[in-house]
Short mmCIF file of C-alpha atoms in Angstrom, two decimals:
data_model
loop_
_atom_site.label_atom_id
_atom_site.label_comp_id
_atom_site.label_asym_id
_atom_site.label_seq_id
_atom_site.Cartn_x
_atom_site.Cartn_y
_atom_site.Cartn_z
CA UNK O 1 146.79 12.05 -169.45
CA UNK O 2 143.51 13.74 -168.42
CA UNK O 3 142.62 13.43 -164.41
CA UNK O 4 139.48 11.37 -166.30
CA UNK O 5 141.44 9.01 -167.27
CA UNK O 6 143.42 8.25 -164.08
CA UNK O 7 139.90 8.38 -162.59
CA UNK O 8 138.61 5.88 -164.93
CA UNK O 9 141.98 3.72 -164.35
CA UNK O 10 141.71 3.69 -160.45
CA UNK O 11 137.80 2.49 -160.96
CA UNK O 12 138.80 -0.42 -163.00
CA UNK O 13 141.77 -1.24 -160.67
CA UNK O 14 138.58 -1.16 -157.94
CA UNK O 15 136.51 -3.31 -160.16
CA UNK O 16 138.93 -5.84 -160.41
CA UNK O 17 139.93 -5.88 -157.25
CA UNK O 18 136.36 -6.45 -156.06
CA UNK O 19 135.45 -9.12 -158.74
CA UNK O 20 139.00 -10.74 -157.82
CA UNK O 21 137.81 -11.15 -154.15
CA UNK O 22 133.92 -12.09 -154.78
CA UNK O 23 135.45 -14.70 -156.99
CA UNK O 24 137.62 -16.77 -154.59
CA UNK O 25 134.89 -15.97 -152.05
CA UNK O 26 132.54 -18.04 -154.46
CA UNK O 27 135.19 -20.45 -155.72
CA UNK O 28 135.98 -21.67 -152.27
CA UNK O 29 132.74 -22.86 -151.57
CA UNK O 30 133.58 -25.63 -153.67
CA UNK O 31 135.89 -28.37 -151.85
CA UNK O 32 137.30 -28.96 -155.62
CA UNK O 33 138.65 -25.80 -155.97
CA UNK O 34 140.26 -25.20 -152.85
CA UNK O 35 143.47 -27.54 -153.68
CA UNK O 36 144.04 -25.44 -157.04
CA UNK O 37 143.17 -22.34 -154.93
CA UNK O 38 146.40 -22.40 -152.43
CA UNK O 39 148.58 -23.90 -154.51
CA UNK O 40 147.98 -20.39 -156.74
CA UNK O 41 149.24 -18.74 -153.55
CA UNK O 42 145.59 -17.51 -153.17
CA UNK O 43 145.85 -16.41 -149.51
CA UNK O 44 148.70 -14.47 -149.92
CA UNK O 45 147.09 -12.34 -152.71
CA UNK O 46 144.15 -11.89 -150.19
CA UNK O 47 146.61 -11.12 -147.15
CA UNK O 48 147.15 -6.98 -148.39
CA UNK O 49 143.05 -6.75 -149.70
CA UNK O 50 141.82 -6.97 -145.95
CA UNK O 51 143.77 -3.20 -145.49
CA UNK O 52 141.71 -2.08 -148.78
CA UNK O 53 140.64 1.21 -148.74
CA UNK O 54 136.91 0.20 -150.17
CA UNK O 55 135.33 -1.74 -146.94
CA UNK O 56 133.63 -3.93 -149.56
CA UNK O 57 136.25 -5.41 -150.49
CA UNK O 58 138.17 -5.72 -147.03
CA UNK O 59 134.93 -7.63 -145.86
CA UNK O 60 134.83 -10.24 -148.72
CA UNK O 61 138.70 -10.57 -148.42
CA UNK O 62 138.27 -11.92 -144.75
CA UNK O 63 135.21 -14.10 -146.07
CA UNK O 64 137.04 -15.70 -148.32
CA UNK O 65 139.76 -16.61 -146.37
CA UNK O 66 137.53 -17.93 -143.44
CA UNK O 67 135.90 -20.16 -146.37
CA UNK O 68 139.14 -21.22 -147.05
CA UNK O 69 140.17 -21.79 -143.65
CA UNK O 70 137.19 -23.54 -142.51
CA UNK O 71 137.75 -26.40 -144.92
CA UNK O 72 140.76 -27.86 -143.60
CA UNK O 73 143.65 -27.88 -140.73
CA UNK O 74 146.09 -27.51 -143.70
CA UNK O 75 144.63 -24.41 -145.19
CA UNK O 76 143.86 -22.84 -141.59
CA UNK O 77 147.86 -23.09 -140.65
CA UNK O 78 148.54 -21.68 -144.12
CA UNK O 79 146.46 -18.42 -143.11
CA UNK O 80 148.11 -18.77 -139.48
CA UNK O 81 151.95 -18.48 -141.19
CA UNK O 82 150.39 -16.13 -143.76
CA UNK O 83 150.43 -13.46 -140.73
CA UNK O 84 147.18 -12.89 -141.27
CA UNK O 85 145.42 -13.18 -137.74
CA UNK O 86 147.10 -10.30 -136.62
CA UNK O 87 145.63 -7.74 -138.90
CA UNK O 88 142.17 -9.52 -138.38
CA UNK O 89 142.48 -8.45 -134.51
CA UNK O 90 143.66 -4.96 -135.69
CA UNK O 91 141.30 -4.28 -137.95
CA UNK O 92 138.35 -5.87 -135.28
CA UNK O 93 137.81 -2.83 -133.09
CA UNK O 94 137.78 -0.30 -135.75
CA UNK O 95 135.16 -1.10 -139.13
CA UNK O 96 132.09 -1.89 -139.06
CA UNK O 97 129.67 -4.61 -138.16
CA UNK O 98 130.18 -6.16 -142.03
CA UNK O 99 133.68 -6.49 -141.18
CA UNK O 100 133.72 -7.50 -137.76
CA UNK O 101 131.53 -10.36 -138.25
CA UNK O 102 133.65 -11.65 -141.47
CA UNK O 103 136.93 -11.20 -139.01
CA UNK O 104 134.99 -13.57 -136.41
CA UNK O 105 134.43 -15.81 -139.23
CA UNK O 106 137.92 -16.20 -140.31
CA UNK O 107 139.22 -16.71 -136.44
CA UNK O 108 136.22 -19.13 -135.87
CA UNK O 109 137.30 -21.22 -138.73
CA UNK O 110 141.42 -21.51 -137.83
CA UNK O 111 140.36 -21.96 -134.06
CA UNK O 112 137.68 -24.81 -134.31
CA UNK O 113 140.28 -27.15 -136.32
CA UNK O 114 142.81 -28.23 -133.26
CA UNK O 115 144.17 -27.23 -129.90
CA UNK O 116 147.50 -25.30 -132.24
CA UNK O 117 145.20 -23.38 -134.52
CA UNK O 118 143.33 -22.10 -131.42
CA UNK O 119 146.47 -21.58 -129.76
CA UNK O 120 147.14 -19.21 -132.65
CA UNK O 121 144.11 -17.37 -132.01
CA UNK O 122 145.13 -17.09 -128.61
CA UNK O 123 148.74 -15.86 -129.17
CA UNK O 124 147.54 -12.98 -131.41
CA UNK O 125 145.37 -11.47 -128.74
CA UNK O 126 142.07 -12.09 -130.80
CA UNK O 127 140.71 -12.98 -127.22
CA UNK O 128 139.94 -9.28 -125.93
CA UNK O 129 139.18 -7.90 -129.34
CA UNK O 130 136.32 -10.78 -129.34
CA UNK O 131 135.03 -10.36 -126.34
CA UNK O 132 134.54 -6.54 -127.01
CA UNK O 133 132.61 -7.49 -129.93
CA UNK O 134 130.32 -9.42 -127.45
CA UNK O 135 129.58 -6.18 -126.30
CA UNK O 136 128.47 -4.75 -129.97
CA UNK O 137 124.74 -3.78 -130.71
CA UNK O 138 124.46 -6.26 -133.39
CA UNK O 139 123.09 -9.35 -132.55
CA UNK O 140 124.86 -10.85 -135.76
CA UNK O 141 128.60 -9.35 -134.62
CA UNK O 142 127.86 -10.49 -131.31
CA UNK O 143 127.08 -14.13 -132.31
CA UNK O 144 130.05 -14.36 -134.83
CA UNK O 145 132.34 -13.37 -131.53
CA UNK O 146 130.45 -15.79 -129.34
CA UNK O 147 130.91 -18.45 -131.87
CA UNK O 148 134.40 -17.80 -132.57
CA UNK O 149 135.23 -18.10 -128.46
CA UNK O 150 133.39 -21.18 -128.38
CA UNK O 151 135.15 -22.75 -131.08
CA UNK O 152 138.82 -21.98 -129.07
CA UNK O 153 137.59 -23.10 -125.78
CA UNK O 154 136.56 -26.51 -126.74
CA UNK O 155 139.66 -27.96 -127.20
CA UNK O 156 140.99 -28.08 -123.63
CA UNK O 157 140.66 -26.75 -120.14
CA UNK O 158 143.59 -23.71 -120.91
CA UNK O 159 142.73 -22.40 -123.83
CA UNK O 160 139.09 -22.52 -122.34
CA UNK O 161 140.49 -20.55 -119.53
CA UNK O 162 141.94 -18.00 -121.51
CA UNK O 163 138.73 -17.52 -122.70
CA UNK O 164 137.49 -16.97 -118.70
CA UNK O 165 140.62 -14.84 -118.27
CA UNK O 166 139.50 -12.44 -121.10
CA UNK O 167 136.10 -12.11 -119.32
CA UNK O 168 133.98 -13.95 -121.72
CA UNK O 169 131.76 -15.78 -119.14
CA UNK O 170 129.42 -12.92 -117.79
CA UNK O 171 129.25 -11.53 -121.45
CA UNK O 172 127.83 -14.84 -122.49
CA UNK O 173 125.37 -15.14 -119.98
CA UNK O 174 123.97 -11.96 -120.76
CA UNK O 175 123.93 -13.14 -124.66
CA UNK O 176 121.95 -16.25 -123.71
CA UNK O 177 119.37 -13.22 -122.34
CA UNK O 178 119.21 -11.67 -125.45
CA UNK O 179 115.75 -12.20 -127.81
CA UNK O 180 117.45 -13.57 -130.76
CA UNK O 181 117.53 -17.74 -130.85
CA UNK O 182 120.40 -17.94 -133.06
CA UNK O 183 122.65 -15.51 -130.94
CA UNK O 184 120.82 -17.96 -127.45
CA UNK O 185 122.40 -21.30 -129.14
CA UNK O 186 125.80 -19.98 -129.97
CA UNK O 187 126.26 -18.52 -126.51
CA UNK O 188 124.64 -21.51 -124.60
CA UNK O 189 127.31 -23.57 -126.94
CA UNK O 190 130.32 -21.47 -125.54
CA UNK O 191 129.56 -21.65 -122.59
CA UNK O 192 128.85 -25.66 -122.68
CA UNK O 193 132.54 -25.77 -124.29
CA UNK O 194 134.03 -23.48 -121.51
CA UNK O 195 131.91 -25.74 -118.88
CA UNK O 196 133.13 -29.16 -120.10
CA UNK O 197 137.00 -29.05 -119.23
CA UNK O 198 137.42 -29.13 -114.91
CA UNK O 199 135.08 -28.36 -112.31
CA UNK O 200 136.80 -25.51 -111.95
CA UNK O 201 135.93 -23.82 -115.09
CA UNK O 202 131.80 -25.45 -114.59
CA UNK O 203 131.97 -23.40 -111.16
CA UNK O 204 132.75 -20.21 -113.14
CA UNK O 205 129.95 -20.13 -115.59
CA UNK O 206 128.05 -20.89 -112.59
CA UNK O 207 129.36 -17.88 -110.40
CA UNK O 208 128.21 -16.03 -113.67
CA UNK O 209 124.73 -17.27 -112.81
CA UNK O 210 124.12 -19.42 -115.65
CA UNK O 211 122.28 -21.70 -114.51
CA UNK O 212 118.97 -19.92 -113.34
CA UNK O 213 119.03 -18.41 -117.23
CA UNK O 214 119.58 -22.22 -118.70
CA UNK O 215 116.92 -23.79 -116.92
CA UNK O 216 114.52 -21.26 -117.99
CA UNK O 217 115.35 -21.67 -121.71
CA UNK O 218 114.60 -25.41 -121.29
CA UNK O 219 110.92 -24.40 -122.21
CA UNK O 220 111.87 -22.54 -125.30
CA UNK O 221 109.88 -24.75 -128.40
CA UNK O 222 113.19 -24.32 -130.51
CA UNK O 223 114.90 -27.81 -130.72
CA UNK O 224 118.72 -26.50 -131.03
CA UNK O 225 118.43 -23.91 -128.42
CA UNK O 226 117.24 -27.36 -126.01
CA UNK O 227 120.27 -29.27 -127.38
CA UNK O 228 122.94 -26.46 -126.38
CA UNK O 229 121.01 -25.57 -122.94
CA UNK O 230 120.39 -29.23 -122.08
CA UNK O 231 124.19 -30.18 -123.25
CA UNK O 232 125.58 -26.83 -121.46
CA UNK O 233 123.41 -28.20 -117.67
CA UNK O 234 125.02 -32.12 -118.33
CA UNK O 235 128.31 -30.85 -118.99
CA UNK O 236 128.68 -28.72 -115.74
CA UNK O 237 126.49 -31.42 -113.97
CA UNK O 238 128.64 -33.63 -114.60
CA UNK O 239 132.16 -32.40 -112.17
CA UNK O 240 131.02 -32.96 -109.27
CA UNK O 241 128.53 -32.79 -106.44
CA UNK O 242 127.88 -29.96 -105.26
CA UNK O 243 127.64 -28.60 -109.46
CA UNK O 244 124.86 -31.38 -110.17
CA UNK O 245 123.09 -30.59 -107.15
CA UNK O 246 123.60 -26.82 -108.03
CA UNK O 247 121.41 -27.55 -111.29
CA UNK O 248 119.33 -29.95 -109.41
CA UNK O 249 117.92 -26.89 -107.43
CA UNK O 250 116.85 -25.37 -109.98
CA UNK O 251 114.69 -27.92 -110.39
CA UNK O 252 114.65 -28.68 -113.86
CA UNK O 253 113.29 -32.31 -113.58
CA UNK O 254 109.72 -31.72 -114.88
CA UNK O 255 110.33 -29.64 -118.30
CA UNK O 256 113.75 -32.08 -118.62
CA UNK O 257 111.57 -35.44 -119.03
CA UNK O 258 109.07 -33.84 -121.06
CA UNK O 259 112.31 -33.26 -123.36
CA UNK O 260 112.53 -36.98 -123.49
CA UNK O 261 109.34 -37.48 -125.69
CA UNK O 262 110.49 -34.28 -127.72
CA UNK O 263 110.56 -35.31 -131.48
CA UNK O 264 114.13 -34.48 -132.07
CA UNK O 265 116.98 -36.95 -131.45
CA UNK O 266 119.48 -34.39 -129.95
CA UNK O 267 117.25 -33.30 -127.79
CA UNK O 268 115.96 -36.64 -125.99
CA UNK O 269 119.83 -37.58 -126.32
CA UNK O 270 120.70 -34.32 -124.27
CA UNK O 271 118.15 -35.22 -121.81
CA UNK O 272 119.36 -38.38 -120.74
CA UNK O 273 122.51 -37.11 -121.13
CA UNK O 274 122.19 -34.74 -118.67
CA UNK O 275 119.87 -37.32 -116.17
CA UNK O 276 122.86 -39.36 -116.50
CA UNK O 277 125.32 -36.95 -115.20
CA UNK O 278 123.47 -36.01 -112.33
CA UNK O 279 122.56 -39.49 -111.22
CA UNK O 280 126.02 -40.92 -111.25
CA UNK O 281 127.53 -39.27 -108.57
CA UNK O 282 125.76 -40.25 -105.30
CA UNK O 283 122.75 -42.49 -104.79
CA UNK O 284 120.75 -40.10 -103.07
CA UNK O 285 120.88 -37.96 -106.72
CA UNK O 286 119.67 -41.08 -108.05
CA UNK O 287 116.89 -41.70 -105.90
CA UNK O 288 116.23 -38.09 -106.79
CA UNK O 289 115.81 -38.74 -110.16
CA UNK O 290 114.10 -42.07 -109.45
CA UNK O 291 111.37 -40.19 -106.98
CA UNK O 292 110.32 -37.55 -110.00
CA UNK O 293 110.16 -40.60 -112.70
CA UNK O 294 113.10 -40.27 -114.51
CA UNK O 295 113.86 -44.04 -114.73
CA UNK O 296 110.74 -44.70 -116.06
CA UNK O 297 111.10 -42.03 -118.55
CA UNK O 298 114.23 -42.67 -119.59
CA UNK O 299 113.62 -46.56 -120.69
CA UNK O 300 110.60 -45.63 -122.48
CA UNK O 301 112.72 -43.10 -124.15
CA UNK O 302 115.39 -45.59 -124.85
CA UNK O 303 112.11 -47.49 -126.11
CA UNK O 304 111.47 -45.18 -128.88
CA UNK O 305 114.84 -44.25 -130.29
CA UNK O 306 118.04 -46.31 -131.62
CA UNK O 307 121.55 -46.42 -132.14
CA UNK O 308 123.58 -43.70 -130.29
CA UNK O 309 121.12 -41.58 -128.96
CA UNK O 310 120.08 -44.71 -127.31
CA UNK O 311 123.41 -45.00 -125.29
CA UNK O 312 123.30 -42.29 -122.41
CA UNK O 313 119.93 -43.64 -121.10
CA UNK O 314 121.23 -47.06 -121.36
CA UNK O 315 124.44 -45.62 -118.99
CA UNK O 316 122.03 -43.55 -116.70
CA UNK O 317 119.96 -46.72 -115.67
CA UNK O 318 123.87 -48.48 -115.54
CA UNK O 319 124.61 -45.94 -112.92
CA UNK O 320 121.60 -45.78 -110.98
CA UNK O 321 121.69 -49.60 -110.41
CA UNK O 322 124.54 -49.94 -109.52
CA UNK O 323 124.24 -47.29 -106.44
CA UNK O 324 122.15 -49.93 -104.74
CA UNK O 325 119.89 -52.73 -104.33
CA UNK O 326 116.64 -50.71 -103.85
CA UNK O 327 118.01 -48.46 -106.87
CA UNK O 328 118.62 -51.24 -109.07
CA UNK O 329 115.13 -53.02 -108.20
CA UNK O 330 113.44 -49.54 -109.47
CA UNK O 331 114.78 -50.21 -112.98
CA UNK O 332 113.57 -53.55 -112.83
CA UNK O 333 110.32 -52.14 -111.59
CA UNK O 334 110.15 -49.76 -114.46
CA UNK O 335 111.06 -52.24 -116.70
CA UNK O 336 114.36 -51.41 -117.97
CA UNK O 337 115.99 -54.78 -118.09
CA UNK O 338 114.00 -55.67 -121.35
CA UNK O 339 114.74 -52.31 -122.85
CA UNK O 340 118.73 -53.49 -122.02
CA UNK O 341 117.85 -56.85 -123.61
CA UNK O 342 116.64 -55.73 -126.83
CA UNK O 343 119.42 -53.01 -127.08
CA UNK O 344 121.91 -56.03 -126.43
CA UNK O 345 120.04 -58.42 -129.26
CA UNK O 346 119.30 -55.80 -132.21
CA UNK O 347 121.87 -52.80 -131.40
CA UNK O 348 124.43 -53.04 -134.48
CA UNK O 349 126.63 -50.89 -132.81
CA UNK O 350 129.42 -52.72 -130.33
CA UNK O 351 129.91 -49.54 -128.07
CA UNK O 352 125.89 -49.77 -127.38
CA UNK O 353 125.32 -53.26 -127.00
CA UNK O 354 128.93 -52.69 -124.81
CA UNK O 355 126.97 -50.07 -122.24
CA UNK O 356 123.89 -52.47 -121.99
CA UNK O 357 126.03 -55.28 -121.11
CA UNK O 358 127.63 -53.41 -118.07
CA UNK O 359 123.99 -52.09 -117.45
CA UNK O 360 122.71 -55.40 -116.92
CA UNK O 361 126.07 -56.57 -114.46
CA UNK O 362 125.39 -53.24 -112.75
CA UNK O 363 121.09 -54.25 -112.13
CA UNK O 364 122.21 -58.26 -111.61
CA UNK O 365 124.92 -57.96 -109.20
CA UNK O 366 122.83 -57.27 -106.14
CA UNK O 367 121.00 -60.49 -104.61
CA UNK O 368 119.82 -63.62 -106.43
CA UNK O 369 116.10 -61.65 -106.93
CA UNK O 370 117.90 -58.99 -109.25
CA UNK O 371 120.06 -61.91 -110.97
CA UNK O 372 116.93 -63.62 -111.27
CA UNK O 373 115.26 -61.05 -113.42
CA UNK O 374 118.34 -60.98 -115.99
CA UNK O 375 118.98 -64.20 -116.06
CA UNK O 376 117.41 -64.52 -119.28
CA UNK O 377 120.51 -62.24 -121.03
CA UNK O 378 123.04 -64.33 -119.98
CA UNK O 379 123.31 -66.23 -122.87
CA UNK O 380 123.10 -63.28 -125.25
CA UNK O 381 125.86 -62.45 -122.92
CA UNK O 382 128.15 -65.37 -123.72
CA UNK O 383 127.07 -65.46 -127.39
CA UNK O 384 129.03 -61.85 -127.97
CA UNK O 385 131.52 -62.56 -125.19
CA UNK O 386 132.63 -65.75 -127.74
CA UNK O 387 132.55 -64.34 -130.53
CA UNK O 388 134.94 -63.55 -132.85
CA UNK O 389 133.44 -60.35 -134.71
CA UNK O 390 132.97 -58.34 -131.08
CA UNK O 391 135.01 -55.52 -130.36
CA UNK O 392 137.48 -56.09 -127.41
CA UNK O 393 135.49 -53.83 -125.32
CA UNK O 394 132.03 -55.62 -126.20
CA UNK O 395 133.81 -59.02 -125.09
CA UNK O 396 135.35 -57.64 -121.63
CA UNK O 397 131.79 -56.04 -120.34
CA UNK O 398 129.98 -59.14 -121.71
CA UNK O 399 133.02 -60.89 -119.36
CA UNK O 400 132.34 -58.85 -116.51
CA UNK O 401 128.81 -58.63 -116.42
CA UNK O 402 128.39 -62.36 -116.15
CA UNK O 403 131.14 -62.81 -113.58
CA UNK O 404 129.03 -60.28 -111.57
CA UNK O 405 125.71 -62.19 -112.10
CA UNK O 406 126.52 -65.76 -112.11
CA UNK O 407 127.89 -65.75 -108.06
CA UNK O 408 124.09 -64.34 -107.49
CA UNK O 409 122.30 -66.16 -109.97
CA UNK O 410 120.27 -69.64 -107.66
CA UNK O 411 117.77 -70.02 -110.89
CA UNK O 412 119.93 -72.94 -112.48
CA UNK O 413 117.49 -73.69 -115.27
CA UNK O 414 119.27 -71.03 -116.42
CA UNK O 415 122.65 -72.11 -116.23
CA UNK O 416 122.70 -75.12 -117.75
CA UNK O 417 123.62 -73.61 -120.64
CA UNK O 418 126.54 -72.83 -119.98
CA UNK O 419 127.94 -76.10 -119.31
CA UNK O 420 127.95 -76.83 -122.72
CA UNK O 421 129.61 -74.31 -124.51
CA UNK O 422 130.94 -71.86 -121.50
CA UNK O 423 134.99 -71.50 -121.92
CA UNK O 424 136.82 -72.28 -118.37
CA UNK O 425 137.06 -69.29 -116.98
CA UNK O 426 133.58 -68.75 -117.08
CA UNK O 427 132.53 -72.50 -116.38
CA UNK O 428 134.10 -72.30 -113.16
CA UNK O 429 131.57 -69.56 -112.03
CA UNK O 430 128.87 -71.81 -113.35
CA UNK O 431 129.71 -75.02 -111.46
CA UNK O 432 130.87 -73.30 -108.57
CA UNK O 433 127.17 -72.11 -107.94
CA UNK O 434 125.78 -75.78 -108.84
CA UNK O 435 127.80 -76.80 -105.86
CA UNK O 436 126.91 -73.61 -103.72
CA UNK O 437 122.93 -74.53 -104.48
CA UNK O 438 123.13 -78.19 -104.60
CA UNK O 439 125.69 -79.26 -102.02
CA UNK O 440 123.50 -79.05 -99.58
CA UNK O 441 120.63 -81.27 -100.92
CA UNK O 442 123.19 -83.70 -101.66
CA UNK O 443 124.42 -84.12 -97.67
CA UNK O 444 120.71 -85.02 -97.46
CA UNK O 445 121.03 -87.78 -99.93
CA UNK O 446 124.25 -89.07 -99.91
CA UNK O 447 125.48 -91.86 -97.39
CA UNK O 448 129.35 -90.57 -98.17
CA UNK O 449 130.62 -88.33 -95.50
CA UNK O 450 130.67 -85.10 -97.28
CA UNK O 451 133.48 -83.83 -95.29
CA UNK O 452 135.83 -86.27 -96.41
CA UNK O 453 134.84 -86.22 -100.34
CA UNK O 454 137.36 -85.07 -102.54
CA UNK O 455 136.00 -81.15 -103.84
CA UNK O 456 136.40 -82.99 -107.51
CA UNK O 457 134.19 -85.69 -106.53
CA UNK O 458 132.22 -83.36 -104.70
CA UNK O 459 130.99 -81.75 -107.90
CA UNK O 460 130.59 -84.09 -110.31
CA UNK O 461 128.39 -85.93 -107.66
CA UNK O 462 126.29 -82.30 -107.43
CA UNK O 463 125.77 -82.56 -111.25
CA UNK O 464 125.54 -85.86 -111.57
CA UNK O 465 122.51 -85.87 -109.13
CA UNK O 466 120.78 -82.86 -110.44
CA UNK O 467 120.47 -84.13 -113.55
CA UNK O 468 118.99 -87.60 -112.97
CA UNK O 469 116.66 -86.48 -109.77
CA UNK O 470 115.70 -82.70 -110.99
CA UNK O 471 112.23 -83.18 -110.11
CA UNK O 472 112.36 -84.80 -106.81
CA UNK O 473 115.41 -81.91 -106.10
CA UNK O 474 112.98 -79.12 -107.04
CA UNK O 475 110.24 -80.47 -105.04
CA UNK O 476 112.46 -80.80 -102.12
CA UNK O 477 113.81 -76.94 -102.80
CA UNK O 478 109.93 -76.32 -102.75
#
């Protein structure tokens, strides 16, 4: 045999082994295939291609099996067991940017599935080897790494401080710097992820100096890099404190409610999303917020959206009402209970029409003046604490939210409702504030020593005389 031949033989071998590879690369972008795939023992055929000698076909090896991997938890523990991680970590530090990015790839895909996969990512020292590639002149390898960390950190707080441990943080800060928007989001992503776990792990992105470089980016007209900076402020606003008032000072109020007329949904969600986490904590944050307009902003911005992106601005106005009376008569002020009304009436959701309900108990529980100006939701309130197609959750904050209003509510007009088709556990409430208004109008009118009157008699003589002398009892109220 001429050395021609074994020439020509070695070149087919090469052919084949490349068409082989850019085959299952295309097949399993089809979620049809992918069944018929492993069960041909695909992954094991691609386990000894990502050592080829032709880089090629190394690269589209590993970007196959991250296709593969990123469909499923089942097929992302089959590369796991297929021993396969290991030699992705090896190979990482030593080809080229190709291959580095389609290694990131494959460990973004088994790490993003569940706290084990991640775990796995973890065990095989991928960590180190990533965060070197952080380091890499290409934007794109950089990005794939960034990614790939983000996706293992966001399961819980220890595999997000592995992350921390590998020194991932100040790396990611600087990648937020960079001039690329695509390498900005996945970097302002991972570090939301590491961020969202303890306060501990919010005060280490902010050691890195984060913050200063996140507010800035708040301007930037690109909608997802707002999302991922606005989501990575709420979720280290949201510890503790001293963290919100750490992104309070860098006094991102003016460009944040702008974000709340922004036309895209994940961005006015992320806004009041991150309002929300910085008002909750004391009420001096919230009169903050409530001194640079935020209130206002936020119920016209629950105004003009629905469903879920609708339900942190309901919470945020929750919280700041129920700080304290003054708080909770701004939101009247800036009209938020209507906003919480209609949200209760037309919301199909239960979990939203849930967070207006304990919105309203927050804004109603103060003094009779802020009962007064819900009083009009209260049966709304009843209606989907009654009935049978609410969620458990609806029914308990549509419980609790009139228990809180009713022992402030004087208005009875709007109570009388209630006596008709109330349950006993809420009618109590109900005729216990009859009595509490009306007693004393009936010692004026009464001959009966009230001290002496049975508390039965007592009551049904408070009702009894409201009904049949309402308007001489409101002109003596008068």
């Amino acid at each position: 045999m001429s050395q021609r031949q074994v020439l020509q033989g070695l070149e087919e071998y090469r052919k084949a082994r490349l068409q082989f590879v850019q085959r299952v690369a295309e097949q399993a972008t089809r979620p049809q295939n992918l069944e018929t795939l492993q069960s041909a023992g695909v992954i094991s055929l691609l386990r000894p291609l990502l050592l080829d000698v032709v880089p090629t076909i190394q690269q589209t090896a590993a970007l196959a099996l991250g296709r593969l991997a990123n469909y499923s938890d089942d097929l992302a523990e089959a590369v796991v067991k297929g021993d396969i991680l290991p030699q992705l970590v090896y190979s990482l530090a030593e080809q080229n940017r190709f291959y580095k990015k389609a290694a990131a790839f494959v460990l973004r895909a088994v790490g993003k599935h569940s706290p084990q996969r991640a775990q796995a990512i973890v065990d095989c020292g991928a960590l180190d080897a990533l965060v070197i590639c952080l380091e890499d002149f290409d934007p794109g390898v950089k990005e794939a790494a960034a990614w790939a960390l983000g996706c293992t950190s966001r399961h819980n707080a220890e595999l997000s401080q592995a992350v921390v441990d590998a020194g991932a943080v100040p790396l990611l800060v600087l990648c937020i710097q960079e001039p690329e928007i695509a390498l900005k989001r996945i970097a302002a992503l991972a570090l939301s992820d590491i961020s969202k776990h303890s306060p501990e792990l919010a005060q280490t992105v902010v050691d890195a100096g984060a913050i200063a470089h996140l507010a800035q980016m708040i301007l930037n007209p690109d909608a997802k890099l707002k999302h991922q900076v606005l989501s990575a402020l709420g979720q280290i606003a949201k510890h503790s404190v001293d963290l919100a008032e750490m992104v309070v000072e860098a006094e991102i109020f003016p460009v944040v409610l702008t974000c709340l007329k922004d036309k895209d949904e994940y961005v006015k969600k992320s806004a009041c999303t991150l309002i929300r986490e910085i008002a909750k904590h004391t009420p001096e944050l919230s009169q903050l917020v409530v001194n640079a307009g935020g209130v206002a902003s936020v119920t016209d911005c629950i105004g003009s959206c629905r469903g879920n992106t609708r339900l942190p601005g309901i919470m945020m106005l929750g919280y700041v009402a129920a700080h304290s009376e003054n708080l909770a008569m701004a939101v009247i002020i800036s009209k938020g209970v209507p906003q919480l009304s209609v949200c209760l009436s037309e919301e199909p959701e239960d979990h939203v029409k849930a967070a207006a309900a304990w919105a309203l108990g927050q804004i109603g529980r103060h003094t009779s003046e802020h009962a007064r100006a819900v009083t009009h939701t209260l049966p709304v309130l009843l209606s989907l604490y009654m009935s049978t197609e609410s969620s458990e959750d609806l029914q308990m904050k549509c419980k609790k939210a009139i228990k809180g209003i009713l022992p402030k509510c004087t208005y009875l007009p709007a109570l009388e409702p209630f006596l008709y088709g109330a349950p006993p556990n809420i009618l109590k409430h109900v005729l216990g504030q009859f009595s509490k208004v009306l007693f004393p109008w009936v010692l004026r009118h009464t001959s009966a020593e009230s001290g002496q009157l049975p508390a039965s008699y007592q009551l049904s003589r408070v009702i009894f005389l409201y009904y049949n002398s309402r308007r001489s009892f409101m002109s003596n109220i008068c």
